[in-house]
Amino acid sequence: MLNQAISDQRDPGPITSREEVPRARRVVVKVGSSSISGANAGQIPRLVDALAAAHGRGVEVILVSSGAIATGIPYLKLDGRPTDLATQQAAAAVGQNVLIYRYQESLDRFDIVAGQVLLTAGDLQNPQHRSNAQRAMERLLGLRILPIVNENDTVATHEIRFGDNDRLAALVSQLVQADLLVLLSDVDALYTRPPHEPGAHRIDRVPFDDDLAGVEYGDVGAAGVGTGGAGTKVAAAKLAASSGTAVLLASTTDVVEALSGAPVGTWFDPAPLA
Ligand code: GLU
């Protein structure tokens, strides 16, 4: 009986397939700008429903959300995405505030409190900043608060220029040693070539040592307000998987299915245990 209790508490190891997603304890969910801003701002409550359901069954959930710039643009009375960095940063400063307000308003329905965490890739490389960020994240999760992470756009420009937070989400997954990273976007999976092109096939699963030779990537998000494409998602997925985090690339509209282990999206196996 005692042995049984001890073995039940033992770490059952990495999540290695979709079927095992329901036992994930720590999950990072990344959502891109075009999924939650502009005409798609109405997707926030449905995303929050899925996050709250996981949180409610005891999962430690971290949301990495882009969308500060896209959310800020209408408040600056601009017609489209600014091309100069300073105006992008100004839009992010305005939009981040509005974005967090929208998330918190939606989380209120579940009595969940959000914690805003603004980080740079440099913070996660500097040992002291990294350990400060790690300690703060652990405390937030211990307090059952839902951290919402974005790049600190007024001092950093990496994700504005390359990747719409895909890389940041992988670095956060490494920081908190997440079991699972779910990369959500407008596209439902990784395809062998851009999905609108003839002959494109959905890739269901990517084994850890698969270098995806022959896969052709498109460049940018479909709605044109973010900066990530399939290439940055695959690079981020590979980075997280190399540290033992399983990765699921899926559509934002499939978030409920993604978090319950349904056969959606593209699954990246984590690195096998050393
Ligand atoms: N941190 C930026 C944001 O939240 C990245 C996304 C982008 O490039 O639009 O808006």
CSV table of C-alpha atoms and ligand atoms in Angstrom, one decimal:
chain,number,residue,atom,x,y,z
A,1,MET,CA,0.0,0.0,0.0
A,2,LEU,CA,2.8,2.4,1.0
A,3,ASN,CA,4.9,1.4,-2.0
A,4,GLN,CA,1.9,2.0,-4.2
A,5,ALA,CA,1.4,5.5,-2.7
A,6,ILE,CA,5.1,6.3,-3.2
A,7,SER,CA,5.1,5.1,-6.8
A,8,ASP,CA,2.0,7.2,-7.5
A,9,GLN,CA,3.9,10.3,-6.5
A,10,ARG,CA,6.9,9.5,-8.7
A,11,ASP,CA,7.4,11.8,-11.6
A,12,PRO,CA,6.0,9.8,-14.6
A,13,GLY,CA,8.4,11.5,-17.0
A,14,PRO,CA,8.0,13.7,-20.0
A,15,ILE,CA,4.7,13.9,-21.9
A,16,THR,CA,5.5,12.0,-25.1
A,17,SER,CA,2.1,11.9,-27.0
A,18,ARG,CA,-1.2,13.7,-27.2
A,19,GLU,CA,-2.9,11.0,-25.2
A,20,GLU,CA,-0.7,12.0,-22.2
A,21,VAL,CA,-1.6,15.7,-22.4
A,22,PRO,CA,-4.3,15.3,-19.6
A,23,ARG,CA,-1.5,14.5,-17.1
A,24,ALA,CA,0.6,17.6,-18.0
A,25,ARG,CA,1.3,19.6,-14.8
A,26,ARG,CA,2.8,22.8,-16.2
A,27,VAL,CA,1.7,24.1,-19.6
A,28,VAL,CA,2.8,27.2,-21.6
A,29,VAL,CA,0.2,28.4,-24.1
A,30,LYS,CA,1.4,30.9,-26.7
A,31,VAL,CA,-1.1,32.9,-28.8
A,32,GLY,CA,-0.2,35.2,-31.7
A,33,SER,CA,-1.3,38.8,-32.4
A,34,SER,CA,-3.7,38.1,-35.2
A,35,SER,CA,-5.7,35.5,-33.2
A,36,ILE,CA,-6.6,37.9,-30.4
A,37,SER,CA,-6.6,41.4,-31.8
A,38,GLY,CA,-8.7,43.4,-34.2
A,39,ALA,CA,-11.7,41.4,-35.6
A,40,ASN,CA,-10.4,38.4,-33.6
A,41,ALA,CA,-10.4,40.2,-30.1
A,42,GLY,CA,-13.7,38.2,-29.6
A,43,GLN,CA,-11.6,35.0,-29.4
A,44,ILE,CA,-10.2,36.0,-26.0
A,45,PRO,CA,-13.1,34.6,-23.9
A,46,ARG,CA,-12.9,31.3,-25.7
A,47,LEU,CA,-9.2,31.1,-25.2
A,48,VAL,CA,-9.7,32.0,-21.5
A,49,ASP,CA,-12.4,29.4,-21.1
A,50,ALA,CA,-9.8,26.7,-22.2
A,51,LEU,CA,-7.1,28.1,-20.0
A,52,ALA,CA,-9.5,28.3,-17.0
A,53,ALA,CA,-10.6,24.7,-17.5
A,54,ALA,CA,-7.0,23.5,-17.4
A,55,HIS,CA,-6.2,25.8,-14.4
A,56,GLY,CA,-9.4,24.4,-12.7
A,57,ARG,CA,-8.1,20.8,-12.9
A,58,GLY,CA,-4.8,21.8,-11.2
A,59,VAL,CA,-2.6,22.5,-14.2
A,60,GLU,CA,-0.1,25.4,-13.8
A,61,VAL,CA,-0.9,27.5,-16.9
A,62,ILE,CA,1.3,30.2,-18.3
A,63,LEU,CA,0.1,32.3,-21.2
A,64,VAL,CA,2.5,33.9,-23.6
A,65,SER,CA,0.5,36.5,-25.5
A,66,SER,CA,1.6,38.7,-28.4
A,67,GLY,CA,-0.8,41.4,-29.6
A,68,ALA,CA,0.3,44.5,-27.8
A,69,ILE,CA,1.2,46.3,-31.0
A,70,ALA,CA,-1.8,45.1,-32.9
A,71,THR,CA,-4.1,46.0,-29.9
A,72,GLY,CA,-2.5,49.5,-29.6
A,73,ILE,CA,-2.7,50.6,-33.2
A,74,PRO,CA,-6.4,51.8,-33.2
A,75,TYR,CA,-5.7,53.8,-30.0
A,76,LEU,CA,-2.9,55.7,-31.8
A,77,LYS,CA,-5.3,56.4,-34.7
A,78,LEU,CA,-3.0,54.8,-37.2
A,79,ASP,CA,-4.3,53.1,-40.3
A,80,GLY,CA,-2.1,50.0,-40.2
A,81,ARG,CA,1.0,48.5,-38.5
A,82,PRO,CA,3.7,51.2,-38.1
A,83,THR,CA,6.9,50.5,-39.9
A,84,ASP,CA,9.3,52.4,-37.6
A,85,LEU,CA,10.4,50.8,-34.4
A,86,ALA,CA,9.7,53.7,-32.1
A,87,THR,CA,6.0,53.9,-33.1
A,88,GLN,CA,5.8,50.1,-32.8
A,89,GLN,CA,7.1,50.4,-29.3
A,90,ALA,CA,4.6,53.2,-28.5
A,91,ALA,CA,1.8,51.1,-29.9
A,92,ALA,CA,2.9,48.2,-27.7
A,93,ALA,CA,3.0,50.4,-24.6
A,94,VAL,CA,-0.6,51.4,-25.2
A,95,GLY,CA,-1.8,48.0,-26.4
A,96,GLN,CA,-0.2,45.9,-23.6
A,97,ASN,CA,-2.3,47.7,-21.0
A,98,VAL,CA,-5.6,47.2,-23.0
A,99,LEU,CA,-4.7,43.5,-23.7
A,100,ILE,CA,-4.1,42.7,-20.0
A,101,TYR,CA,-7.3,44.4,-19.1
A,102,ARG,CA,-9.2,42.3,-21.7
A,103,TYR,CA,-7.6,39.1,-20.3
A,104,GLN,CA,-8.4,40.0,-16.7
A,105,GLU,CA,-11.9,40.9,-17.5
A,106,SER,CA,-12.4,37.5,-19.0
A,107,LEU,CA,-10.5,35.7,-16.2
A,108,ASP,CA,-12.8,37.4,-13.7
A,109,ARG,CA,-15.6,35.0,-14.7
A,110,PHE,CA,-13.5,32.2,-13.1
A,111,ASP,CA,-12.1,34.2,-10.2
A,112,ILE,CA,-8.6,33.8,-11.7
A,113,VAL,CA,-6.0,36.6,-11.3
A,114,ALA,CA,-3.5,37.3,-14.0
A,115,GLY,CA,0.1,38.4,-13.4
A,116,GLN,CA,1.8,40.5,-16.1
A,117,VAL,CA,5.3,39.4,-16.8
A,118,LEU,CA,7.3,41.4,-19.4
A,119,LEU,CA,10.6,39.8,-20.4
A,120,THR,CA,13.3,40.0,-23.0
A,121,ALA,CA,15.4,37.1,-24.4
A,122,GLY,CA,18.4,38.9,-22.9
A,123,ASP,CA,16.8,38.7,-19.4
A,124,LEU,CA,16.6,34.9,-19.8
A,125,GLN,CA,20.3,34.8,-20.7
A,126,ASN,CA,21.6,37.0,-17.9
A,127,PRO,CA,22.0,34.7,-14.9
A,128,GLN,CA,20.8,37.1,-12.3
A,129,HIS,CA,17.7,38.3,-14.3
A,130,ARG,CA,17.0,34.7,-15.2
A,131,SER,CA,17.0,33.5,-11.6
A,132,ASN,CA,14.8,36.5,-10.6
A,133,ALA,CA,12.3,35.7,-13.4
A,134,GLN,CA,12.3,32.1,-12.4
A,135,ARG,CA,11.7,32.8,-8.7
A,136,ALA,CA,8.9,35.2,-9.6
A,137,MET,CA,7.2,32.7,-11.9
A,138,GLU,CA,7.4,29.9,-9.4
A,139,ARG,CA,5.8,32.2,-6.8
A,140,LEU,CA,3.1,33.3,-9.1
A,141,LEU,CA,2.3,29.7,-10.0
A,142,GLY,CA,2.4,28.7,-6.3
A,143,LEU,CA,-0.1,31.4,-5.6
A,144,ARG,CA,-2.4,30.0,-8.4
A,145,ILE,CA,-2.0,33.2,-10.4
A,146,LEU,CA,-1.9,32.9,-14.2
A,147,PRO,CA,1.2,34.6,-15.5
A,148,ILE,CA,0.7,36.4,-18.9
A,149,VAL,CA,4.0,37.0,-20.6
A,150,ASN,CA,5.0,39.3,-23.4
A,151,GLU,CA,8.2,40.7,-24.7
A,152,ASN,CA,9.1,43.9,-22.9
A,153,ASP,CA,8.7,45.8,-26.2
A,154,THR,CA,10.0,49.3,-25.1
A,155,VAL,CA,13.4,47.9,-24.3
A,156,ALA,CA,13.6,44.9,-26.6
A,157,THR,CA,13.0,44.4,-30.2
A,158,HIS,CA,13.7,40.7,-31.0
A,159,GLU,CA,10.2,39.5,-31.2
A,160,ILE,CA,8.9,42.6,-32.9
A,161,ARG,CA,11.4,41.9,-35.7
A,162,PHE,CA,11.5,38.1,-35.7
A,163,GLY,CA,8.8,35.8,-34.6
A,164,ASP,CA,5.8,37.2,-32.7
A,165,ASN,CA,6.9,35.7,-29.4
A,166,ASP,CA,7.4,32.1,-30.7
A,167,ARG,CA,11.0,32.1,-29.5
A,168,LEU,CA,10.1,33.9,-26.2
A,169,ALA,CA,7.5,31.2,-25.5
A,170,ALA,CA,10.2,28.5,-26.0
A,171,LEU,CA,12.6,30.3,-23.7
A,172,VAL,CA,9.8,30.6,-21.0
A,173,SER,CA,9.1,26.9,-21.4
A,174,GLN,CA,12.7,26.2,-20.7
A,175,LEU,CA,12.7,28.6,-17.7
A,176,VAL,CA,9.8,26.9,-16.0
A,177,GLN,CA,10.6,23.4,-17.3
A,178,ALA,CA,7.1,23.1,-18.8
A,179,ASP,CA,5.8,19.6,-19.7
A,180,LEU,CA,4.0,21.1,-22.8
A,181,LEU,CA,4.2,24.1,-25.0
A,182,VAL,CA,1.1,24.8,-27.1
A,183,LEU,CA,1.8,27.3,-30.0
A,184,LEU,CA,-1.5,28.6,-31.2
A,185,SER,CA,-1.9,30.6,-34.5
A,186,ASP,CA,-4.3,31.1,-37.4
A,187,VAL,CA,-3.0,27.9,-39.1
A,188,ASP,CA,-4.2,24.6,-37.8
A,189,ALA,CA,-0.9,22.7,-38.2
A,190,LEU,CA,2.4,22.5,-39.9
A,191,TYR,CA,2.2,21.6,-43.5
A,192,THR,CA,4.7,20.2,-46.0
A,193,ARG,CA,4.5,23.5,-47.8
A,194,PRO,CA,2.4,26.7,-47.2
A,195,PRO,CA,-1.1,25.3,-46.7
A,196,HIS,CA,-2.8,27.4,-49.5
A,197,GLU,CA,-0.4,25.8,-52.0
A,198,PRO,CA,-1.5,22.7,-54.0
A,199,GLY,CA,0.0,19.5,-52.6
A,200,ALA,CA,0.4,20.7,-49.0
A,201,HIS,CA,-0.1,17.9,-46.5
A,202,ARG,CA,-0.6,18.3,-42.7
A,203,ILE,CA,2.3,16.9,-40.7
A,204,ASP,CA,0.8,15.0,-37.7
A,205,ARG,CA,3.9,14.3,-35.7
A,206,VAL,CA,7.6,15.3,-35.7
A,207,PRO,CA,9.9,12.8,-34.1
A,208,PHE,CA,12.6,14.4,-32.0
A,209,ASP,CA,15.5,13.8,-34.4
A,210,ASP,CA,13.5,14.7,-37.5
A,211,ASP,CA,15.1,17.8,-39.2
A,212,LEU,CA,12.0,18.3,-41.4
A,213,ALA,CA,14.1,18.3,-44.6
A,214,GLY,CA,12.0,19.1,-47.6
A,215,VAL,CA,9.4,21.2,-45.7
A,216,GLU,CA,8.8,24.6,-47.2
A,217,TYR,CA,7.9,27.4,-44.9
A,218,GLY,CA,5.8,30.6,-45.6
A,219,ASP,CA,7.0,33.9,-44.1
A,220,VAL,CA,4.4,35.7,-42.2
A,221,GLY,CA,1.1,35.3,-40.3
A,222,ALA,CA,-2.0,35.2,-42.4
A,223,ALA,CA,-3.6,38.5,-41.2
A,224,GLY,CA,-0.4,40.5,-41.5
A,225,VAL,CA,-0.5,42.0,-38.0
A,226,GLY,CA,2.0,39.6,-36.4
A,227,THR,CA,5.5,38.7,-37.5
A,228,GLY,CA,5.7,34.9,-37.0
A,229,GLY,CA,5.5,32.2,-39.7
A,230,ALA,CA,5.8,28.5,-39.8
A,231,GLY,CA,9.6,28.8,-39.8
A,232,THR,CA,9.8,30.7,-36.5
A,233,LYS,CA,7.3,28.2,-35.0
A,234,VAL,CA,9.3,25.2,-36.0
A,235,ALA,CA,12.5,26.8,-34.6
A,236,ALA,CA,10.7,27.6,-31.4
A,237,ALA,CA,9.3,24.1,-31.2
A,238,LYS,CA,12.7,22.5,-31.8
A,239,LEU,CA,14.2,24.8,-29.0
A,240,ALA,CA,11.6,23.8,-26.5
A,241,ALA,CA,11.6,20.1,-27.5
A,242,SER,CA,15.4,20.0,-27.0
A,243,SER,CA,14.9,20.8,-23.3
A,244,GLY,CA,12.3,18.1,-22.8
A,245,THR,CA,9.1,20.0,-23.4
A,246,ALA,CA,6.6,18.5,-25.8
A,247,VAL,CA,5.2,20.9,-28.3
A,248,LEU,CA,1.8,21.1,-30.0
A,249,LEU,CA,1.4,23.6,-32.9
A,250,ALA,CA,-2.4,24.1,-33.4
A,251,SER,CA,-5.1,26.6,-34.4
A,252,THR,CA,-6.4,29.1,-31.8
A,253,THR,CA,-9.9,27.8,-32.6
A,254,ASP,CA,-8.7,24.3,-31.5
A,255,VAL,CA,-7.4,25.4,-28.1
A,256,VAL,CA,-9.9,23.3,-26.2
A,257,GLU,CA,-9.0,20.2,-28.2
A,258,ALA,CA,-5.3,21.0,-28.0
A,259,LEU,CA,-5.4,21.2,-24.2
A,260,SER,CA,-7.4,17.9,-23.8
A,261,GLY,CA,-5.1,15.8,-26.0
A,262,ALA,CA,-7.4,15.5,-29.1
A,263,PRO,CA,-5.7,14.6,-32.4
A,264,VAL,CA,-5.3,18.2,-33.7
A,265,GLY,CA,-2.3,20.2,-34.9
A,266,THR,CA,1.3,19.0,-35.3
A,267,TRP,CA,3.0,17.2,-32.3
A,268,PHE,CA,6.7,17.6,-31.7
A,269,ASP,CA,8.2,14.9,-29.5
A,270,PRO,CA,10.4,16.1,-26.7
A,271,ALA,CA,14.1,15.1,-26.4
A,272,PRO,CA,14.3,11.6,-24.8
A,273,LEU,CA,15.5,11.6,-21.2
A,274,ALA,CA,19.3,11.6,-21.0
B,1,GLU,N1,5.6,41.7,-28.5
B,1,GLU,C1,5.0,42.1,-29.7
B,1,GLU,C2,3.5,42.3,-29.4
B,1,GLU,O1,3.0,41.9,-28.4
B,1,GLU,C3,5.3,41.0,-30.7
B,1,GLU,C4,4.3,40.8,-31.8
B,1,GLU,C5,4.5,41.5,-33.1
B,1,GLU,O2,5.6,41.4,-33.6
B,1,GLU,O3,3.5,42.0,-33.5
B,1,GLU,O4,2.8,43.0,-30.2
